[in-house]
Coordinates of C-alpha atoms and ligand atoms in Angstrom, one line a residue:
M707 CA 101.4 86.0 86.9
I708 CA 99.5 87.6 83.9
P709 CA 100.4 91.3 83.6
S710 CA 97.2 93.6 84.1
P711 CA 96.1 95.7 81.3
L712 CA 96.3 98.6 83.5
R713 CA 99.1 99.8 85.9
L714 CA 100.0 102.6 88.2
R715 CA 103.5 103.9 87.7
I716 CA 104.8 105.1 91.2
E717 CA 107.9 107.2 91.3
R718 CA 109.6 106.2 94.5
A719 CA 112.2 109.0 94.2
A720 CA 109.5 111.6 93.9
L721 CA 107.7 110.1 97.1
I722 CA 110.9 110.3 99.0
A723 CA 111.6 113.9 97.7
N724 CA 108.1 115.0 98.9
W725 CA 108.8 113.5 102.3
R726 CA 112.1 115.3 102.5
T727 CA 110.3 118.6 101.3
L728 CA 107.8 118.1 104.0
A729 CA 110.4 117.3 106.6
D730 CA 112.3 120.4 105.7
M731 CA 109.1 122.6 105.9
S732 CA 108.6 121.0 109.3
G733 CA 111.6 122.5 110.7
A734 CA 112.8 121.0 114.1
A735 CA 109.6 118.8 114.3
A736 CA 110.0 115.3 113.1
C737 CA 108.0 114.4 110.0
G738 CA 105.9 111.3 109.9
A739 CA 103.7 109.8 107.2
A740 CA 99.8 109.0 107.1
V741 CA 99.7 105.5 105.2
K742 CA 96.1 104.7 106.0
A743 CA 93.8 103.3 103.3
D744 CA 96.7 101.3 101.9
G745 CA 98.9 104.2 101.6
Y746 CA 96.3 106.4 100.0
G747 CA 95.7 103.5 97.4
L748 CA 99.3 102.9 96.3
G749 CA 100.5 100.3 98.6
A750 CA 101.2 101.1 102.2
R751 CA 104.2 98.4 102.4
E752 CA 106.2 99.9 99.7
V753 CA 105.5 103.4 101.1
V754 CA 106.6 102.5 104.6
R755 CA 109.6 100.7 103.3
S756 CA 110.7 103.6 101.2
L757 CA 110.1 106.3 103.7
G758 CA 111.7 104.1 106.5
E759 CA 114.8 103.9 104.6
A760 CA 114.7 107.8 104.1
G761 CA 114.4 108.1 108.0
C762 CA 110.8 108.4 108.6
R763 CA 109.9 106.9 112.1
D764 CA 106.3 107.8 112.6
F765 CA 103.6 106.0 110.5
F766 CA 99.7 106.4 110.8
V767 CA 97.0 103.8 109.8
A768 CA 93.3 103.8 110.5
T769 CA 92.8 100.3 111.8
W770 CA 94.6 97.3 113.4
A771 CA 94.3 95.4 110.3
E772 CA 96.4 97.8 108.3
A773 CA 98.9 98.1 111.2
L774 CA 99.4 94.3 111.3
D775 CA 100.1 94.3 107.7
L776 CA 102.9 96.5 108.4
A777 CA 104.2 95.1 111.8
D778 CA 107.0 93.0 110.2
L779 CA 108.7 96.1 108.7
G780 CA 109.6 96.9 112.3
L781 CA 108.9 100.6 112.3
P782 CA 106.5 102.4 114.6
V783 CA 102.9 102.5 113.6
S784 CA 100.1 104.3 115.3
V785 CA 96.5 103.2 114.8
L786 CA 94.4 106.3 114.5
H787 CA 91.1 104.7 115.4
G788 CA 92.3 103.4 118.7
V789 CA 91.0 100.2 120.5
R790 CA 87.7 98.8 120.2
A791 CA 86.6 96.0 122.4
E792 CA 87.3 93.7 119.4
D793 CA 90.9 94.8 119.0
I794 CA 92.1 94.5 122.7
G795 CA 92.7 90.6 122.5
I796 CA 95.1 91.1 119.5
T797 CA 98.7 90.0 120.1
R798 CA 100.2 93.3 119.4
P799 CA 103.7 93.6 118.1
A800 CA 105.8 96.1 120.3
N801 CA 106.0 98.5 117.2
L802 CA 102.3 99.1 117.0
R803 CA 100.3 101.4 119.4
P804 CA 96.9 102.8 119.4
V805 CA 95.8 106.4 119.2
L806 CA 93.3 106.5 122.2
N807 CA 90.3 108.6 121.2
T808 CA 87.5 108.2 124.0
R809 CA 87.1 107.8 127.6
E810 CA 86.0 104.2 127.0
Q811 CA 89.1 103.6 124.9
V812 CA 91.5 105.1 127.7
L813 CA 89.7 102.8 130.2
R814 CA 89.9 99.8 127.9
W815 CA 93.6 100.4 127.3
R816 CA 94.4 100.8 131.1
N817 CA 92.4 97.7 132.0
A818 CA 94.1 95.7 129.6
G819 CA 97.5 96.6 131.1
G820 CA 98.2 99.9 129.2
G821 CA 101.6 100.5 127.6
A822 CA 102.8 103.0 125.1
C823 CA 100.0 104.9 123.4
D824 CA 99.1 108.2 121.6
V825 CA 96.1 110.2 122.4
M826 CA 93.8 112.3 120.2
V827 CA 92.3 115.4 121.8
D828 CA 89.6 117.2 119.9
T829 CA 90.1 120.8 119.6
G830 CA 86.9 121.8 117.5
M831 CA 86.6 119.4 114.5
N832 CA 84.2 117.2 116.5
R833 CA 85.5 114.1 114.9
L834 CA 87.7 111.8 117.0
G835 CA 89.3 112.5 120.3
V836 CA 88.8 113.1 124.2
S837 CA 87.9 116.7 125.1
A838 CA 90.2 119.3 126.7
A839 CA 88.0 119.1 129.7
E840 CA 88.5 115.4 130.1
V841 CA 92.3 116.0 130.0
A842 CA 91.8 118.6 132.7
E843 CA 89.8 116.2 134.8
G844 CA 92.8 113.7 134.7
L845 CA 91.3 111.1 132.3
L846 CA 94.8 110.6 130.9
D847 CA 96.7 110.7 134.2
G848 CA 99.2 107.7 134.5
L849 CA 99.0 106.9 130.7
A850 CA 102.3 106.5 129.1
I851 CA 101.8 108.7 126.3
E852 CA 104.2 108.9 123.4
T853 CA 102.3 111.6 121.2
L854 CA 99.4 113.8 122.2
M855 CA 97.8 114.9 119.0
S856 CA 95.0 116.8 117.6
H857 CA 93.5 117.2 113.9
L858 CA 92.8 120.4 112.0
A859 CA 89.4 120.7 110.3
C860 CA 90.3 123.4 107.8
A861 CA 94.1 123.3 107.3
D862 CA 93.8 123.9 103.5
E863 CA 91.9 127.2 104.0
D864 CA 92.7 130.4 105.6
V865 CA 90.1 130.8 108.3
P866 CA 90.2 131.8 112.0
M867 CA 89.4 128.3 113.0
N868 CA 93.0 127.1 112.4
A869 CA 94.4 129.5 115.0
R870 CA 91.6 128.7 117.4
Q871 CA 92.6 125.0 117.2
C872 CA 96.2 125.8 117.4
D873 CA 95.7 127.8 120.6
A874 CA 93.6 125.2 122.1
F875 CA 96.1 122.6 121.5
A876 CA 99.1 124.6 122.7
A877 CA 97.3 125.1 125.9
L878 CA 97.5 121.2 126.6
A879 CA 101.3 121.4 126.6
G880 CA 102.7 120.1 129.8
R881 CA 99.3 118.9 131.0
T882 CA 99.8 115.2 130.2
S883 CA 102.8 112.8 130.3
A884 CA 103.1 113.0 126.5
R885 CA 106.6 113.0 125.1
R886 CA 105.6 114.9 122.0
L887 CA 102.8 117.0 120.6
S888 CA 101.5 116.7 117.1
L889 CA 98.9 118.9 115.2
A890 CA 99.7 119.4 111.6
N891 CA 98.5 117.3 108.5
S892 CA 99.9 118.2 105.1
A893 CA 98.4 121.4 104.7
G894 CA 99.0 122.3 108.4
I895 CA 102.7 122.3 107.7
A896 CA 102.3 125.2 105.5
L897 CA 100.5 127.2 108.2
G898 CA 103.8 128.2 109.8
P899 CA 105.9 127.4 112.7
D900 CA 103.3 127.7 115.4
Y901 CA 101.6 124.6 114.0
R902 CA 104.6 122.2 113.9
F903 CA 105.0 121.2 117.4
D904 CA 107.2 118.1 117.8
L905 CA 105.9 115.9 115.0
T906 CA 103.9 116.5 111.7
R907 CA 101.7 113.9 110.1
P908 CA 101.4 114.6 106.4
G909 CA 99.6 112.3 104.0
I910 CA 98.3 113.7 100.8
S911 CA 101.3 115.9 100.1
L912 CA 103.6 112.8 100.2
Y913 CA 101.6 111.4 97.2
G914 CA 101.6 114.6 95.2
G915 CA 98.7 116.6 96.8
V916 CA 99.0 120.4 96.5
Q917 CA 96.5 122.2 98.6
R918 CA 98.4 125.4 99.5
A919 CA 100.5 127.9 97.5
A920 CA 103.5 126.9 99.6
F921 CA 103.6 123.5 98.1
E922 CA 103.3 124.6 94.4
G923 CA 106.5 123.8 92.4
K924 CA 107.9 121.9 95.5
I925 CA 105.5 118.7 95.7
R926 CA 105.9 116.4 92.7
Q927 CA 103.4 114.1 91.1
I928 CA 104.3 110.4 92.0
V929 CA 101.2 108.5 90.4
T930 CA 100.3 107.9 86.8
P931 CA 97.8 105.4 85.8
E932 CA 98.3 103.7 82.5
A933 CA 96.1 101.7 80.3
Q934 CA 96.5 99.6 77.4
V935 CA 94.8 99.9 74.1
L936 CA 92.2 97.0 73.4
Q937 CA 91.2 98.3 69.9
R938 CA 91.6 101.1 67.6
R939 CA 88.7 102.1 65.3
R940 CA 87.6 104.7 63.0
V941 CA 84.2 106.3 63.8
A942 CA 82.7 107.9 60.8
A943 CA 81.3 111.5 60.9
G944 CA 77.8 111.4 62.5
E945 CA 78.4 108.1 64.4
T946 CA 78.4 108.1 68.1
V947 CA 80.7 106.5 70.8
G948 CA 79.7 104.7 74.0
Y949 CA 76.8 104.5 76.4
S950 CA 73.9 107.0 75.8
A951 CA 75.6 107.9 72.6
T952 CA 76.7 111.1 74.1
F953 CA 79.7 111.8 71.8
V954 CA 78.9 112.6 68.2
A955 CA 81.7 112.6 65.7
E956 CA 81.6 115.8 63.8
T957 CA 84.3 114.5 61.3
D958 CA 85.7 111.1 60.8
T959 CA 87.5 110.3 64.1
Q960 CA 90.3 108.0 65.2
V961 CA 89.4 106.3 68.4
A962 CA 91.4 104.1 70.9
I963 CA 89.4 102.0 73.5
L964 CA 91.3 101.8 76.8
N965 CA 91.3 99.0 79.3
I966 CA 90.2 101.4 82.2
G967 CA 86.9 102.3 83.7
Y968 CA 84.7 103.5 86.7
A969 CA 85.3 100.2 88.3
D970 CA 89.1 101.1 88.6
G971 CA 88.4 104.5 90.2
Y972 CA 88.3 106.5 86.8
L973 CA 84.7 107.8 87.6
R974 CA 82.1 108.8 85.2
C975 CA 82.9 112.5 86.1
F976 CA 85.6 112.2 83.6
S977 CA 83.2 111.5 80.8
G978 CA 83.9 113.9 77.9
K979 CA 86.4 115.8 80.1
G980 CA 89.4 113.6 81.1
G981 CA 92.5 113.1 79.1
A982 CA 95.4 110.8 78.2
R983 CA 98.8 110.9 76.6
A984 CA 100.5 108.7 74.0
G985 CA 104.2 110.1 73.9
S986 CA 103.6 113.9 73.3
A987 CA 100.0 113.4 71.7
A988 CA 97.0 114.4 73.8
L989 CA 94.1 112.0 73.6
P990 CA 90.8 113.5 74.9
V991 CA 88.1 111.2 76.7
L992 CA 85.2 110.7 74.3
G993 CA 81.7 110.1 75.6
R994 CA 80.8 108.3 78.8
V995 CA 83.2 106.3 80.9
S996 CA 82.0 102.6 81.0
M997 CA 82.8 100.2 83.9
D998 CA 85.8 98.6 82.4
L999 CA 86.4 100.8 79.3
L1000 CA 87.3 104.3 78.1
A1001 CA 87.3 105.7 74.7
V1002 CA 89.8 108.4 73.7
G1003 CA 90.3 110.4 70.4
A1004 CA 93.4 109.0 68.7
D1005 CA 93.7 111.5 65.8
A1006 CA 96.8 113.0 67.3
A1007 CA 98.5 109.4 67.5
P1008 CA 98.4 107.9 64.2
Q1009 CA 101.0 105.2 65.3
L1010 CA 99.0 104.0 68.4
R1011 CA 97.7 100.5 68.1
E1012 CA 96.3 97.6 70.0
G1013 CA 98.6 96.6 72.9
D1014 CA 100.1 100.0 73.3
W1015 CA 100.1 101.9 76.5
V1016 CA 98.8 105.3 77.2
S1017 CA 99.0 107.3 80.4
L1018 CA 96.0 109.1 81.9
A1019 CA 96.3 112.8 82.9
Y1020 CA 96.4 112.6 86.8
D1021 CA 98.3 115.6 88.1
L1022 CA 96.2 115.8 91.4
P1023 CA 95.4 119.4 91.9
A1024 CA 94.6 119.9 88.2
T1025 CA 92.7 116.6 88.0
A1026 CA 90.6 117.5 91.0
A1027 CA 89.7 120.8 89.6
L1028 CA 88.6 119.3 86.4
S1029 CA 86.5 116.3 88.1
G1030 CA 85.1 117.8 91.2
L1031 CA 86.7 114.8 93.0
S1032 CA 89.1 115.6 95.8
Q1033 CA 92.7 114.8 95.6
Y1034 CA 92.3 112.3 98.2
E1035 CA 89.4 110.5 96.4
L1036 CA 91.5 110.6 93.2
L1037 CA 94.1 108.3 95.0
T1038 CA 92.1 106.2 97.3
G1039 CA 89.6 105.2 94.7
L1040 CA 92.2 103.6 92.4
G1041 CA 91.2 99.9 92.3
R1042 CA 92.6 96.6 92.6
R1043 CA 93.0 95.9 88.9
F1044 CA 96.1 98.0 88.6
D1045 CA 99.5 96.4 88.7
R1046 CA 101.4 98.9 90.9
I1047 CA 104.7 99.5 89.5
W1048 CA 107.3 101.1 91.6
D1049 CA 109.9 103.0 89.3
Ligands
PLP493 C1 94.6 111.3 107.5 C2 95.3 112.1 108.6 C3 96.4 112.7 108.5 C4 96.9 113.0 107.1 O1 96.2 114.1 106.3 P1 96.6 114.8 105.1 O2 95.6 115.7 104.8 O3 96.4 113.6 104.1 O4 98.0 115.4 105.2 C5 96.9 113.4 109.5 N1 96.4 113.1 110.8 C6 95.2 112.4 110.9 C7 94.7 112.2 112.3 C8 94.7 111.8 109.8 O5 93.6 111.3 109.9

């Protein structure tokens, strides 16, 4: 296979270290891993394999297609979107189970013979989940529930809604057959012991996301996009670079053209703002990001030439602040043209 001119370097040891950190912060609760959207863009199979070896036993995806892609790894996977009519006929390996979200899904699962499942209860986010009132009416009676869960709307902020959701969820303890309760996503883990229950479900922080001060200095960056230089050129003072000629060289400027663009998830919001590195040299993004190409200033890297590789600045919290994209979008937008290289 021809190597791609762009690659994602993914540091396996840092992924595992992040999971261990989050598991420690989860106290006595087990620590799972959200691997939906292909492991937040990094490759769900590699993430599950790595964290499975580290001891993780609870994985979460959005859809059955995602779950079936992981089935042969033999680890428990929960499907957050539950069972639609279209999903019920699937031959389900025993290690995959749905997270039931609605009355219809509960009835559908029961009618199909039931079996181990998880259930999502809404505690105020008004996204997915049955209501506490439906639980009180006995909707879940007789189900073999492994994990009863709810999801926090504002775990990355300090707002009263967190405690309200936590209290509403805690009030469901003992009201169902559930073996375990689970509320916290990554940011929820940092909200303290009350939020841990029996199982935590981090996603973004496994992959380097830092949304709360408690994670600063503890969660490591695991992903670095790298792109190859296609051309090096000199742009004379007064000339411009790229679409709409938005960059105008004030002096003679060395420019490297890189094999990455907005079709790879390096979006136009990085125009004139993003940065790359060649060794210790900092290379600023010049002008507009194109679909497949990016211009960076190369005055600081006199040795850089065609075929060399540079790494894009991609520390998640800093890059989110710079670009206005969320830390989640920065990962899940990374396209298919990257070779994903696990170090
Ligand atoms: C995506 C998701 C998570 C993980 O959230 P992060 O903010 O990435 O830690 C946990 N639980 C549910 C239900 C999710 O959809």
